[in-house]
Structure formats: C-alpha cells, structure tokens
CSV table of C-alpha atoms and ligand atoms in Angstrom, one decimal:
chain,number,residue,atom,x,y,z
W,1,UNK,CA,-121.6,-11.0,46.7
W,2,UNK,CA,-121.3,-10.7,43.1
W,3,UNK,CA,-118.9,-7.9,43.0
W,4,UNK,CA,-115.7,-9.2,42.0
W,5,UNK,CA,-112.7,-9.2,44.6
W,6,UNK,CA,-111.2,-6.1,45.3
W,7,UNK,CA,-107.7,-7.7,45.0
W,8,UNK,CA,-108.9,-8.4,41.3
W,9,UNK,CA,-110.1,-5.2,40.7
W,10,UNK,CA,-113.5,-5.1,42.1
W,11,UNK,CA,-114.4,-2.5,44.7
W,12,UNK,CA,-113.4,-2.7,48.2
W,13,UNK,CA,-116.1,-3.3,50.5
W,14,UNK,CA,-115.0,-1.3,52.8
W,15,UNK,CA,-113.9,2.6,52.0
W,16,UNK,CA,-113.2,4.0,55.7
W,17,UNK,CA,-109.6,4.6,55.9
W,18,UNK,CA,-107.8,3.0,58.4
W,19,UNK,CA,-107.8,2.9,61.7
W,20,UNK,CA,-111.2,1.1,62.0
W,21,UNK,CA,-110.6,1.1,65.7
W,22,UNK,CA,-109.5,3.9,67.4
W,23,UNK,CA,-107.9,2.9,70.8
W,24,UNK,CA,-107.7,3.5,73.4
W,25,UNK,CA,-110.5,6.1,72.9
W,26,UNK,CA,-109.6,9.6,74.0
W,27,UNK,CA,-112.2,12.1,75.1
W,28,UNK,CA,-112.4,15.1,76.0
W,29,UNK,CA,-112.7,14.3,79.7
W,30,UNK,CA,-109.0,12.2,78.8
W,31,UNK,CA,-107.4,15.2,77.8
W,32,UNK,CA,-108.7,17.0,80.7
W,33,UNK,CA,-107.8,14.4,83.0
W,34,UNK,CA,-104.1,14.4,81.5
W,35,UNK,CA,-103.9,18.2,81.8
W,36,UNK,CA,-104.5,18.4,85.1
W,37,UNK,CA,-102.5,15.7,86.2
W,38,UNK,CA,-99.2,17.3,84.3
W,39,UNK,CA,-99.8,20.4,86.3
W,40,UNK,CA,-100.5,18.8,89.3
W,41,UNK,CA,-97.4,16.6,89.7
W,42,UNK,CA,-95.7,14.3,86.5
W,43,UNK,CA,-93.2,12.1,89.3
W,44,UNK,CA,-95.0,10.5,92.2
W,45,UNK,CA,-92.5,8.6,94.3
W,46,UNK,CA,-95.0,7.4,97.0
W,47,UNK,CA,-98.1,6.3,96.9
W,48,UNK,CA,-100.2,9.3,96.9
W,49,UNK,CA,-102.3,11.4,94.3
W,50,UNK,CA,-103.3,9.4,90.7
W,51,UNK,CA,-101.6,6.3,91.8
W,52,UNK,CA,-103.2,5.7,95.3
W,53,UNK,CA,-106.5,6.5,93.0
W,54,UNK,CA,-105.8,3.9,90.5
W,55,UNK,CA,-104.8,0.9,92.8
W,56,UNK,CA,-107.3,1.7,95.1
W,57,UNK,CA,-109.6,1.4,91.7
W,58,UNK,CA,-108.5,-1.2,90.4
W,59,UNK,CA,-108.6,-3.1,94.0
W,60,UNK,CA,-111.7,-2.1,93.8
W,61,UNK,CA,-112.8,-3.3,90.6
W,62,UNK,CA,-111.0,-7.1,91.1
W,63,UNK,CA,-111.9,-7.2,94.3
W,64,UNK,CA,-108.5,-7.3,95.7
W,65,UNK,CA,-106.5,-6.1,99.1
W,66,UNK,CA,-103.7,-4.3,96.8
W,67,UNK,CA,-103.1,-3.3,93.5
W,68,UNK,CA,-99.7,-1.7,92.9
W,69,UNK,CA,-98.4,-0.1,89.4
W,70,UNK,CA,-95.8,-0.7,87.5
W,71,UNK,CA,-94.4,0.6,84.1
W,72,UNK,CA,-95.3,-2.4,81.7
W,73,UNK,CA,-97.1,-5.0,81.5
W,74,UNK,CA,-93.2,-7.0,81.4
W,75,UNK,CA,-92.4,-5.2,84.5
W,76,UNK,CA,-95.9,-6.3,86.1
W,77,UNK,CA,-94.8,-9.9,85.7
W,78,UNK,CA,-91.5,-9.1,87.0
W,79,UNK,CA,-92.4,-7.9,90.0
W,80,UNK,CA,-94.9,-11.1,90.7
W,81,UNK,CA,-92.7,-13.8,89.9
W,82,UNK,CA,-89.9,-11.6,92.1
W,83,UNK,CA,-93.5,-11.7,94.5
W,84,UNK,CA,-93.6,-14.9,94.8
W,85,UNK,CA,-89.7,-15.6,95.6
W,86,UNK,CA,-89.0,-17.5,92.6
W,87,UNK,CA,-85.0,-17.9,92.1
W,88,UNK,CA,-82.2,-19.6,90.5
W,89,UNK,CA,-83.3,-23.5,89.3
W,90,UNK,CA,-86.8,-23.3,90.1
W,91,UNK,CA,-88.6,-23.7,86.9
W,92,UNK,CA,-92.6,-22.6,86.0
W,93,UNK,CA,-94.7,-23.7,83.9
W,94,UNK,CA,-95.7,-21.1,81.2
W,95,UNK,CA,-97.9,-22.2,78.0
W,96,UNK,CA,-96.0,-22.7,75.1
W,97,UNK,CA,-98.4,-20.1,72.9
W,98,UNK,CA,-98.0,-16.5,74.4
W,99,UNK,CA,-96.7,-13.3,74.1
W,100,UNK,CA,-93.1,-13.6,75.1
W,101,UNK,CA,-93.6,-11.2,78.0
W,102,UNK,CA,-95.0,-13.9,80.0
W,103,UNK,CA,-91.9,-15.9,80.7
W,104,UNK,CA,-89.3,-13.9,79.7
W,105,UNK,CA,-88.5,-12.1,83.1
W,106,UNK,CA,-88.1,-15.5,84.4
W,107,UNK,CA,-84.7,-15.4,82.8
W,108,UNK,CA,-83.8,-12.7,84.8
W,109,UNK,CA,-84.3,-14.7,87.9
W,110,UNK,CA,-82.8,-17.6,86.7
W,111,UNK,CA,-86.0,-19.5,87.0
W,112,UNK,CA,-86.9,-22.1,84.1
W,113,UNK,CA,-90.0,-21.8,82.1
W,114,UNK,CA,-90.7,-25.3,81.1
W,115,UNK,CA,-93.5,-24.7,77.7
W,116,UNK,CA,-96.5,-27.0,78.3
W,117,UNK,CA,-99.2,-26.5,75.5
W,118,UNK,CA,-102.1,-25.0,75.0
W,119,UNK,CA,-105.9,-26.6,74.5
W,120,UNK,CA,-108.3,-26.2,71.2
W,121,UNK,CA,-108.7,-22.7,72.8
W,122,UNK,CA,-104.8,-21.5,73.1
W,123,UNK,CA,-104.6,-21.7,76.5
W,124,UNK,CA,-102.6,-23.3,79.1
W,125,UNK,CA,-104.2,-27.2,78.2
W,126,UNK,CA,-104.9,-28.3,82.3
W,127,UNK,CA,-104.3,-31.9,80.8
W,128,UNK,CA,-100.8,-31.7,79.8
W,129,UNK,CA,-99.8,-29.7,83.3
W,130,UNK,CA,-98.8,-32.5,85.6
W,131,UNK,CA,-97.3,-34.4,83.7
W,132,UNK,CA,-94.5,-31.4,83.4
W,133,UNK,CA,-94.2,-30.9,87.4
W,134,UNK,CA,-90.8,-32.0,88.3
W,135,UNK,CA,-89.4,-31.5,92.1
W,136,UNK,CA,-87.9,-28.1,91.1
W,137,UNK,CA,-91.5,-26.6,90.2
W,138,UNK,CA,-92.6,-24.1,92.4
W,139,UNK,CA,-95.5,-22.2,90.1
W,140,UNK,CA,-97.9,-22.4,87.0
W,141,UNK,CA,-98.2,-18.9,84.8
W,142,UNK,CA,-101.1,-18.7,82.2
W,143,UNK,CA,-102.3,-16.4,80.4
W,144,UNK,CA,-105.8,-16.2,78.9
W,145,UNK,CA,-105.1,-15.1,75.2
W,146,UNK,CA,-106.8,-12.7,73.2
W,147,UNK,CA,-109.3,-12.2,76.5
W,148,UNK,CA,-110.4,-15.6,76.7
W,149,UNK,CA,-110.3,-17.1,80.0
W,150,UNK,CA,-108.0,-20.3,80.2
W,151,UNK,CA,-109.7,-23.2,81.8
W,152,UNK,CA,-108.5,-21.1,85.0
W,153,UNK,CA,-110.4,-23.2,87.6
W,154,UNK,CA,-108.7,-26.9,86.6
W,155,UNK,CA,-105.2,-25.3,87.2
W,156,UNK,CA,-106.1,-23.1,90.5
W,157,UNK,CA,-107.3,-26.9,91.8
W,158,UNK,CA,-103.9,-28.7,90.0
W,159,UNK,CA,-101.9,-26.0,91.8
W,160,UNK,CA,-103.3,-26.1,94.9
W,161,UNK,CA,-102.7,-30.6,94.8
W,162,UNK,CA,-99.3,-29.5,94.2
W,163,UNK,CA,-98.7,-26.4,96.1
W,164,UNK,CA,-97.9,-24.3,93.4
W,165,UNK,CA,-98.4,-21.2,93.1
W,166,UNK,CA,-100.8,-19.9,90.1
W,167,UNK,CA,-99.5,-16.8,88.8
W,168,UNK,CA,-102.1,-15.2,85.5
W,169,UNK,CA,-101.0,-12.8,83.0
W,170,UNK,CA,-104.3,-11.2,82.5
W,171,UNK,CA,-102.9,-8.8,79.9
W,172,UNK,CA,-105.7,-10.0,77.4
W,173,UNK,CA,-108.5,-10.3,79.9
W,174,UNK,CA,-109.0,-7.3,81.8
W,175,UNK,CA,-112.8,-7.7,83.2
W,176,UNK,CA,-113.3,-11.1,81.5
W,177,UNK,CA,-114.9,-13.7,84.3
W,178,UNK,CA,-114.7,-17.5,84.9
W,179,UNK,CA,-118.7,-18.5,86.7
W,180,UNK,CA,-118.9,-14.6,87.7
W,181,UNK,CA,-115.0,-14.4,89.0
W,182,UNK,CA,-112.6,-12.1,87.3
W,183,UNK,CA,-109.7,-13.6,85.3
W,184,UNK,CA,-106.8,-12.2,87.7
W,185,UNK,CA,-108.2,-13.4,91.0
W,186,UNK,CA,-107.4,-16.8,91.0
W,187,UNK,CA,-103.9,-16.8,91.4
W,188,UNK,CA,-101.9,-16.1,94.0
W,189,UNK,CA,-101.0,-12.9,92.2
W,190,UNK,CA,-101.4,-11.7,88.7
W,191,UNK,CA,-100.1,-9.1,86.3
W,192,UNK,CA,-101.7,-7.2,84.0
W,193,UNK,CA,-100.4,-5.2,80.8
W,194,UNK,CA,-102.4,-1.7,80.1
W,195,UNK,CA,-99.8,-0.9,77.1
W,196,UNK,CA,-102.2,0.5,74.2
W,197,UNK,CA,-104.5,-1.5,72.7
W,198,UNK,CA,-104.9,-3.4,75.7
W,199,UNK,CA,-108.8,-3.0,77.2
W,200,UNK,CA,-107.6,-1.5,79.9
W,201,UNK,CA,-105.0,1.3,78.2
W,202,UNK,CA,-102.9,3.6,80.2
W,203,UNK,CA,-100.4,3.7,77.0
W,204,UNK,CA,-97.6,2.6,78.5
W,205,UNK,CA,-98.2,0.8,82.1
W,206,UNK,CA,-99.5,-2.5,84.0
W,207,UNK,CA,-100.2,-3.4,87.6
W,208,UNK,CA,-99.8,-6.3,90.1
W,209,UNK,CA,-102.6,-7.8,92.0
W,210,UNK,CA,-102.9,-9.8,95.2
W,211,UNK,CA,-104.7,-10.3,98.5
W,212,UNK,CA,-101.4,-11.7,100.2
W,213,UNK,CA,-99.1,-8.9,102.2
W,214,UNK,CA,-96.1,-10.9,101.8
W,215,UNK,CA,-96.2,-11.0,98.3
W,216,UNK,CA,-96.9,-7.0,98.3
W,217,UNK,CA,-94.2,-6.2,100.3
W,218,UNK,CA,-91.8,-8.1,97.8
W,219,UNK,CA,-93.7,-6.4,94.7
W,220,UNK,CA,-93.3,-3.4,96.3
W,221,UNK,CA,-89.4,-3.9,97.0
W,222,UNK,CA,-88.6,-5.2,93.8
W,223,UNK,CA,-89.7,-2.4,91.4
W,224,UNK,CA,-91.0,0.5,94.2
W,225,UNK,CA,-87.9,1.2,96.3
W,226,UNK,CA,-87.8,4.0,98.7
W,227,UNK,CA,-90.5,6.5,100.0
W,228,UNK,CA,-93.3,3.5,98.9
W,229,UNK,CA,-91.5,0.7,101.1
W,230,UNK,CA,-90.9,3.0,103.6
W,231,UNK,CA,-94.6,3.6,104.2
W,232,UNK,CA,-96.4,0.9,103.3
W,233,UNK,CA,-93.8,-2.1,104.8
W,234,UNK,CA,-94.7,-2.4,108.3
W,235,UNK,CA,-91.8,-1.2,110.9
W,236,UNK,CA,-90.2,-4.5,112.2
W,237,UNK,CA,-90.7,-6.4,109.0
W,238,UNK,CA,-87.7,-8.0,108.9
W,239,UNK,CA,-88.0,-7.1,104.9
W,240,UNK,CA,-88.2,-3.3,106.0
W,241,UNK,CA,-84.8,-3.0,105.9
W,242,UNK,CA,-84.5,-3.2,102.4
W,243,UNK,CA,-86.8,-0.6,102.3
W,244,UNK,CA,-84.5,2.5,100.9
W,245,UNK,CA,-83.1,0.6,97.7
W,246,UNK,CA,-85.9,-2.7,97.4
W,247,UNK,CA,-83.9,-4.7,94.9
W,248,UNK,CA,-82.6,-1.6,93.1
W,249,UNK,CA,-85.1,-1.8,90.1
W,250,UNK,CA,-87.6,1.4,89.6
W,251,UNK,CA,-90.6,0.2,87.7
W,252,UNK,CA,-93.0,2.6,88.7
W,253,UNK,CA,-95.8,4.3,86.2
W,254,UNK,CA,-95.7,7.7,85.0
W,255,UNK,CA,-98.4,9.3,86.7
W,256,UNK,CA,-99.9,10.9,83.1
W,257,UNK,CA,-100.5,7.0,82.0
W,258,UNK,CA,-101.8,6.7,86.0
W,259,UNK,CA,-104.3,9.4,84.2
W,260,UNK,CA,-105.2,8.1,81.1
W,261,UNK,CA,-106.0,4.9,82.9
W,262,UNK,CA,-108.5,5.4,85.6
W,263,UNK,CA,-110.7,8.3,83.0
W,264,UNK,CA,-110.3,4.7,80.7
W,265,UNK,CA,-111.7,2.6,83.6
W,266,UNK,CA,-114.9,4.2,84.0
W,267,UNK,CA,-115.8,3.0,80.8
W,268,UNK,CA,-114.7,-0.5,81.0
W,269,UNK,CA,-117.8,-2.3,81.5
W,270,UNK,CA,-119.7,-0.8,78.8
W,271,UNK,CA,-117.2,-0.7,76.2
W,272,UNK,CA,-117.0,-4.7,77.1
W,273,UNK,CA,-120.6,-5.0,77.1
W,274,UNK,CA,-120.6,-3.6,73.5
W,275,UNK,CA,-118.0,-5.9,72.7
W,276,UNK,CA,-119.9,-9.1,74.4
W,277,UNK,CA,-122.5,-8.3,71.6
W,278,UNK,CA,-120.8,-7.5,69.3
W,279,UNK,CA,-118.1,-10.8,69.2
W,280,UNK,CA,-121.7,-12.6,69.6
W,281,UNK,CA,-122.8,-10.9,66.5
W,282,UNK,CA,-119.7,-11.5,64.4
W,283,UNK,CA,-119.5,-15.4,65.4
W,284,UNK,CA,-122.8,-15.4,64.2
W,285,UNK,CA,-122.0,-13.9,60.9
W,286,UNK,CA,-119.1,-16.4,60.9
W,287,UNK,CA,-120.0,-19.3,62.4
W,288,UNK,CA,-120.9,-21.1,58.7
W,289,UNK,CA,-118.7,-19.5,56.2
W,290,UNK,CA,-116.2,-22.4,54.7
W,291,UNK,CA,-112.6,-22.8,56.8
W,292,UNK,CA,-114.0,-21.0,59.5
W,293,UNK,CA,-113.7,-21.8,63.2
W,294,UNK,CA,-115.0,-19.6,65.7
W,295,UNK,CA,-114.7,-20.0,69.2
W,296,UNK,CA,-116.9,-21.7,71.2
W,297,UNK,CA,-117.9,-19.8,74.3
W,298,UNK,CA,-118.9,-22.0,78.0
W,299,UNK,CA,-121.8,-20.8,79.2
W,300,UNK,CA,-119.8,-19.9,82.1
W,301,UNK,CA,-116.9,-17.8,80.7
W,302,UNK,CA,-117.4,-14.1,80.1
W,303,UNK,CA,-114.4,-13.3,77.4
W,304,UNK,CA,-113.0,-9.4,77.4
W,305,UNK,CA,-112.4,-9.8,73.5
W,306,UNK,CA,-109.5,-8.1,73.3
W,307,UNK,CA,-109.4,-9.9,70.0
W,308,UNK,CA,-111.7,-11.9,68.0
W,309,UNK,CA,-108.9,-15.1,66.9
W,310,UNK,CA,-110.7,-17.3,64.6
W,311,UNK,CA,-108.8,-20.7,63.1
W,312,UNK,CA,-108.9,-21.0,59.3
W,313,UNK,CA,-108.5,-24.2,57.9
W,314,UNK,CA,-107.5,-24.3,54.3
W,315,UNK,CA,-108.3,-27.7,53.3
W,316,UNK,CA,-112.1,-26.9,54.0
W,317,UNK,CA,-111.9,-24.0,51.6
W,318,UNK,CA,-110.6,-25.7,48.3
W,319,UNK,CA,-107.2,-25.2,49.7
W,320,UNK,CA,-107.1,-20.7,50.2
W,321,UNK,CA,-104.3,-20.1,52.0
W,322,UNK,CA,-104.5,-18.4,55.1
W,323,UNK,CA,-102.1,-15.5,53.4
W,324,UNK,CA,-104.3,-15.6,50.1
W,325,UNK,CA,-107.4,-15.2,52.6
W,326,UNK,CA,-105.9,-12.4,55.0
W,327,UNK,CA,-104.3,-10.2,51.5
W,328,UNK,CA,-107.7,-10.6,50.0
W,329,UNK,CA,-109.6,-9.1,52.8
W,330,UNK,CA,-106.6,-6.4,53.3
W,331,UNK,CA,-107.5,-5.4,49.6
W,332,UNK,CA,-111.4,-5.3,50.5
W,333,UNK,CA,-110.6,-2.8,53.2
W,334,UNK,CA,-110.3,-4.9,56.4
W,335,UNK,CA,-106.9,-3.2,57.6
W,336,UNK,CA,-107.0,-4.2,60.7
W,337,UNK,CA,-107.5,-8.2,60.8
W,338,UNK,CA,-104.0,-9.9,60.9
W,339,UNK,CA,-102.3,-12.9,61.7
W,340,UNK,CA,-100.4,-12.6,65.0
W,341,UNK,CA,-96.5,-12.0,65.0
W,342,UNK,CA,-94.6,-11.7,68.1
W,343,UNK,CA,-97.3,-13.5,69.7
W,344,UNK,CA,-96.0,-17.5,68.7
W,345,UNK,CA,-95.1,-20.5,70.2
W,346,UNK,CA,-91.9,-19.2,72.6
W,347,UNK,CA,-89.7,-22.0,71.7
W,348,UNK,CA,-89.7,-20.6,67.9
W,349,UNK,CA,-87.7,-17.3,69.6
W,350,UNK,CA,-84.0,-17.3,69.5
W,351,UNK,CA,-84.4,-16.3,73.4
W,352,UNK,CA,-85.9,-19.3,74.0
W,353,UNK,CA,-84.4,-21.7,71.5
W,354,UNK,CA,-81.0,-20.7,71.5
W,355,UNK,CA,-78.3,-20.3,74.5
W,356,UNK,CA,-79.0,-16.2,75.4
W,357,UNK,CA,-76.6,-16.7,78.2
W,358,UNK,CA,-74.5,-13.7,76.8
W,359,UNK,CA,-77.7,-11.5,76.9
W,360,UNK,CA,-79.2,-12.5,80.5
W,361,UNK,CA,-77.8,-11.5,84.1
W,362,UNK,CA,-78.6,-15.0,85.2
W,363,UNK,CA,-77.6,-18.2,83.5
W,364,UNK,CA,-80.2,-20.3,83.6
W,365,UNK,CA,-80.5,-24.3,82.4
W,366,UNK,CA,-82.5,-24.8,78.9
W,367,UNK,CA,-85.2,-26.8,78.8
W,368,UNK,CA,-85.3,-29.3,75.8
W,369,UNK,CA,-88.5,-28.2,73.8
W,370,UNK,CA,-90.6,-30.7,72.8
W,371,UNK,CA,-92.7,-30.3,69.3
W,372,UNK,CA,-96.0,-28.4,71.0
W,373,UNK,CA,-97.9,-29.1,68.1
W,374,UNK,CA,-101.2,-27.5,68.9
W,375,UNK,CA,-99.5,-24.3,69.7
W,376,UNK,CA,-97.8,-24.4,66.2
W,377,UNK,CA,-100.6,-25.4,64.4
W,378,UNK,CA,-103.4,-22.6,66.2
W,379,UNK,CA,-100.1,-19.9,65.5
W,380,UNK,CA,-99.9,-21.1,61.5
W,381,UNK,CA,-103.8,-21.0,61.2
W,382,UNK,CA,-105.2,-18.3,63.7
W,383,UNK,CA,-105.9,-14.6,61.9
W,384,UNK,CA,-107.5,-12.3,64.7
W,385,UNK,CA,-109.1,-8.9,64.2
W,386,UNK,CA,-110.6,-6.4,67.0
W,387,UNK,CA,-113.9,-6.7,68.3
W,388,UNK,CA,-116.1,-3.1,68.7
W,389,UNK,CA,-116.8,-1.4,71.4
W,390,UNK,CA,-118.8,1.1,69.9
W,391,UNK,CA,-121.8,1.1,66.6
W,392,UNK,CA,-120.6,2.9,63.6
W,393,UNK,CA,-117.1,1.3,63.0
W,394,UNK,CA,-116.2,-0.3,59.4
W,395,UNK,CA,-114.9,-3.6,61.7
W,396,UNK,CA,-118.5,-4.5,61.8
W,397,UNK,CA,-118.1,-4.7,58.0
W,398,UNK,CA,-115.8,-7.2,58.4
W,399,UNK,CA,-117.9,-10.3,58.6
W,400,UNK,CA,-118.9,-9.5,55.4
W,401,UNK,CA,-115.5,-8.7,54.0
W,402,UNK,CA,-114.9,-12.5,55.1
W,403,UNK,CA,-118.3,-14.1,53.5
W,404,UNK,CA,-117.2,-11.9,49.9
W,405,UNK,CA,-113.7,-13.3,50.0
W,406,UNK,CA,-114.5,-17.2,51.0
W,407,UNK,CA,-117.7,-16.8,48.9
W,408,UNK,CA,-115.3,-16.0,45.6
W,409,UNK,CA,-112.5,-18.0,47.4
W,410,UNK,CA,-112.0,-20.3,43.4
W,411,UNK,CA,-110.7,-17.4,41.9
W,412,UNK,CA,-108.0,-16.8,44.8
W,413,UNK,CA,-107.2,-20.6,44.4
W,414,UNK,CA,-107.2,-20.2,40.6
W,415,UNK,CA,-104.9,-17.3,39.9
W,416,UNK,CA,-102.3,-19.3,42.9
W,417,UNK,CA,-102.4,-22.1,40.5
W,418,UNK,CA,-101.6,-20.4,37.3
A,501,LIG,C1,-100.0,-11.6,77.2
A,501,LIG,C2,-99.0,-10.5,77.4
A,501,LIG,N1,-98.3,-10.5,78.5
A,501,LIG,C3,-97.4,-9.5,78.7
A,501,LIG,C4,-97.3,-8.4,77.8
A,501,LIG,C5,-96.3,-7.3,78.1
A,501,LIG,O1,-96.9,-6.1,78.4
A,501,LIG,P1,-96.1,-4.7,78.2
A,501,LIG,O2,-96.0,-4.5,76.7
A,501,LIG,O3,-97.0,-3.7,78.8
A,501,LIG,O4,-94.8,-4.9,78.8
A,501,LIG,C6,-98.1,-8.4,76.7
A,501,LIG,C7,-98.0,-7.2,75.7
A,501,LIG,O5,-98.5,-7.2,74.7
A,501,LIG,C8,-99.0,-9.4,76.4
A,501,LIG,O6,-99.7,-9.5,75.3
C-alpha cells in the first residue's frame, strides 16, 4: 500500500492491458459452431434448425412451455408487452432506475409507463407499487439490475391482488434464482437481452418466455409473421388469420447469433458458479474499505452478477469524490470499473421527460414525474465493475486497486483542494 498512486506517478497496480474481461468468451468450439451454421443456412424463417434448438434450450433451462427469439433484447420486450395485449391508455408500472429498454417500447403501444422507485438494492421497491395502481393499470415490469433479483416474490403476490400482469426484464439475470426459482419465471412472461456482455451472449439477440399459449401466439404474431404463425398457431384460432403478416414487424434472430448462443449456454452454470465465488470473494475484500457499500445478499437469492454495483459514499471517505475515486483506480489499471451511463433514472431522458410525440407512432399521455430520489441518489453514487468467470483475470486485482486508492484517498482530497 505504500506505493504512491498511479495517478500521482506511482506505478499502476495493475499492467494487463485492457480488456480484463473478455466476453462473451469465444472458443474454438464457437467458431466451429458459427461455421457450420453459415454453411448450413444464415435466414431461418420457421422454426426449424438452430432456432427450434435454442428455444427448445432455453425452455428447457427456465423450465418453460415456449421460448421464442427475437433480435434484441428491446425487441424481446416488445413482443411481451405486445404478448400481453397492452394498448393505447393503459399504463405499467416500470422502475424508475433501468436501462431505458425496459419501458421504451411501451411508447410504441401507446401504453404509459408510470416510474415507481427502486429499494436500497435498485430494484422495483414492492412498497411504493400500490400506491401507483390507478384503474388504467393493467401490468408491473421489473427488472432485476446488474443480475440481482428484485424482491420478485412481493410483486408476483401484489400483482396477482390486483390482477396484473408481472412482466420481468431479465436482461441482467440470466440463471440468477429467487428460493431455487429462476428470475424470468415468475411473470406472466419475460424478456431477456443476450446483446454482448450480457451472461447469456448471442451478440446481438434476446428471447421471450412463457407457459401461456395465448400470450405465444401474440409474441409470435407480433415480431414472427409468416411461415412461424402458420405452423405453430393452431388452425381455427381465430388469431390464425393474421398468420401471413402478424402485426407486420420482423424481429427474428439471425441464426449465426442463434449459434453463438446455445455453444454460450452450455457453459452458463459454471461460468456463474465462478462468478458466485468470485462476487463473494470481492465483497469480502470490500466489505470494510472506507465509502464502501456492498450488496447485501438474502440467503435466498442467487444473483447472476452480471455486474458487481457497489454504492460509494463520499462523506465517509473525507469527502473523495466518486469521479476522483473511479479516475484514480482507471490510472491504477482498473479499465474496466465504471459508473453507469445510459443506464439512469428514465425520467432524466429527453424521451421520457420531454414531449417525443414527434418521434413515436403513438401519442401517448405523460406522466408527471415525481423526484425518485433513491433512484437518483444509487445512479450519482453507484460505480460497477464485472465479476470473473474464470481465475487468471487482472479484475481480481481490482479489490486491491480499490483498498490502494481509499487507503491513500488524503492525497486525492488534497490535490482537489489546492
Ligand atoms: C435491463 C435491460 N433491458 C433491455 C435491454 C435491451 O437489450 P438489447 O440491447 O438487446 O435490445 C438492455 C440492454 O442493455 C438492458 O440492460
């Protein structure tokens, strides 16, 4: 510890260049997988070949009836709120600290995302839930940030007293559990994201989940139109007519990120093992160090860790900003722990906050925003940084990066007040 900083000169403790984590990790048996695929077909319009593997893996792996593909994560949620027949007026509650993806394609149904906000955590805070369900609510979204799992079973039990649907963006969470049950199977329906760094990557790509046939069928119609409605939407239906154009949207995967993804899913479970131990091991290392606030784990929540977000709280460090803090360990080598960006409280987007009525297909009614102060706070003060899957990566240095920087935190303070 008694190197000086590296941002004063010292030496970094860290000299691995950058990327520390290399994801989503490609292997040979990737490459091969992805080869084959483009010679055996690169457009799939039914559901046949990679993608019938995929869902029927993925089913498998949640514990589902159906699993169906889409092109994004967005797209995912699109098709589930389209699942769900949510229209013009309704409104949903979505929490007021995500990534914007999660209530945005409510816009383009007209639908109202009314912001509730989140709990010590960042997620969807149960408490504050009802007291936002007006007569025009007709679902609750949440999302379990950064892979940990909101407090999933209050709001399944809130939305059933209400019958409302639950719909989960598990785009943080894939594999992370709730008392043995996977984030993702306790709504209704859920979407997932498996753009890159997700823990489940296909590159580009999500997928819809859900036991209920009705809600397929209107998954399928809005984003899968032809040869997939035509098969899998029972004859007589009285949906089956839409069959040839669904809604008119085409949101299905490429079947190369179909590839990449299920050669990615065999090794799901161990890489989040690793992780499990290895977010254990770094809260550890953490836990004590000045301004630092870990995350405090129930006994019966399994995270995913697609990030490890930790609080920082200045005024228990003689006052080190959260920037000074996150430069400083940037100059000691920790490239890869930052303070999230797009991911904010959603009324602090113009999209949100201003009228986008010019932009969007659908007017829809603005909700006034309230002040969601726990969402702004945890967005001002959270820095988050990956959690290994594997040994041998300079992220486990990162602990340590931390401890140097608070450790010599007076001469960060010092040189801000000169
Ligand atoms: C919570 C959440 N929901 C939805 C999305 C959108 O996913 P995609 O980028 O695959 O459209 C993201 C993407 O980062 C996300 O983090």
């Amino acid at each position: 510890m008694s190197s000086p900083l590296a941002i004063h000169g010292g030496t970094p403790l860290i000299d691995q260049p950058a990327p520390h984590l290399h994801w989503p990790p490609i292997t040979e048996a990737t490459t091969a997988a992805v080869m084959e695929q483009l010679h055996r077909a690169v457009s799939i319009p039914d559901r046949s070949g990679v993608i019938a593997e995929l869902e029927d893996r993925l089913a498998d792996y949640f514990g589902v009836r159906h699993a169906v593909l889409t092109s994004s994560g967005t797209a995912a949620l699109h098709s589930a709120y389209a699942g769900v027949r949510l229209g013009a007026g309704d409104e949903v509650i979505v929490p007021a600290y995500t990534f914007h993806a999660t209530a945005s394609p409510l816009l383009h149904l007209g639908v109202v995302p009314v912001l509730v906000d989140c709990d010590a955590e960042g997620n969807l805070d149960p408490d504050q839930v009802e007291a936002a369900i007006t007569s025009a609510t007709k679902a609750i979204a949440v999302t379990h940030m950064w892979g940990l799992p909101a407090q999933i079973e209050l709001l399944e039990t809130i939305a059933g007293n209400h019958g409302l649907h639950l719909i989960e963006d598990g785009s943080h969470a894939h594999g992370a559990s709730v008392n043995g049950r996977k984030v993702g199977t306790f709504g209704q329906v859920s979407a997932f994201s498996m753009n890159g760094p997700k823990s489940l990557s296909a590159g580009e790509g999500g997928f819809v989940l859900t036991d209920d046939d009705e809600i397929y069928y209107r998954v399928l119609l809005h984003g899968q139109y032809n040869k997939r409605c035509r098969t899998e939407i029972p004859v007589g239906h009285p949906l089956r007519r839409f069959a040839i154009t669904g809604t008119g949207l085409k949101l299905r995967i490429h079947p190369l990120a179909a590839a990449i993804a299920i050669d990615q899913l065999h090794s799901l479970d161990t890489w989040l093992e690793h992780r499990r131990s290895s977010a254990k091991q770094m809260i550890h290392r953490l836990r004590d160090l000045p301004g630092v606030v870990v995350p405090e784990i129930p006994a019966s929540i399994e995270p995913s860790w697609y990030a490890l977000p930790l609080v920082f709280r200045p005024e228990e460090a003689d006052g080190l900003s959260i920037a000074a803090l996150v430069s400083a360990l940037h100059a000691e080598g920790c490239l890869e722990v930052d303070q999230p960006g797009s991911t904010r409280p959603l009324h602090e987007h113009a999209l949100f906050s201003t009228d986008a009525s010019s932009l969007l297909p659908v007017p829809s009614r603005r909700q006034p925003w309230g002040d969601f102060p726990r969402a702004v706070s945890l967005y001002r003060s959270t820095v988050k940084m990956p959690v290994p899957h594997d040994d041998g990566t300079a992220l486990n240095l990162y602990p340590d990066a931390f401890g140097k920087v608070i450790h010599h935190r007076h001469h960060l303070t010092e040189a801000c007040t000169q």
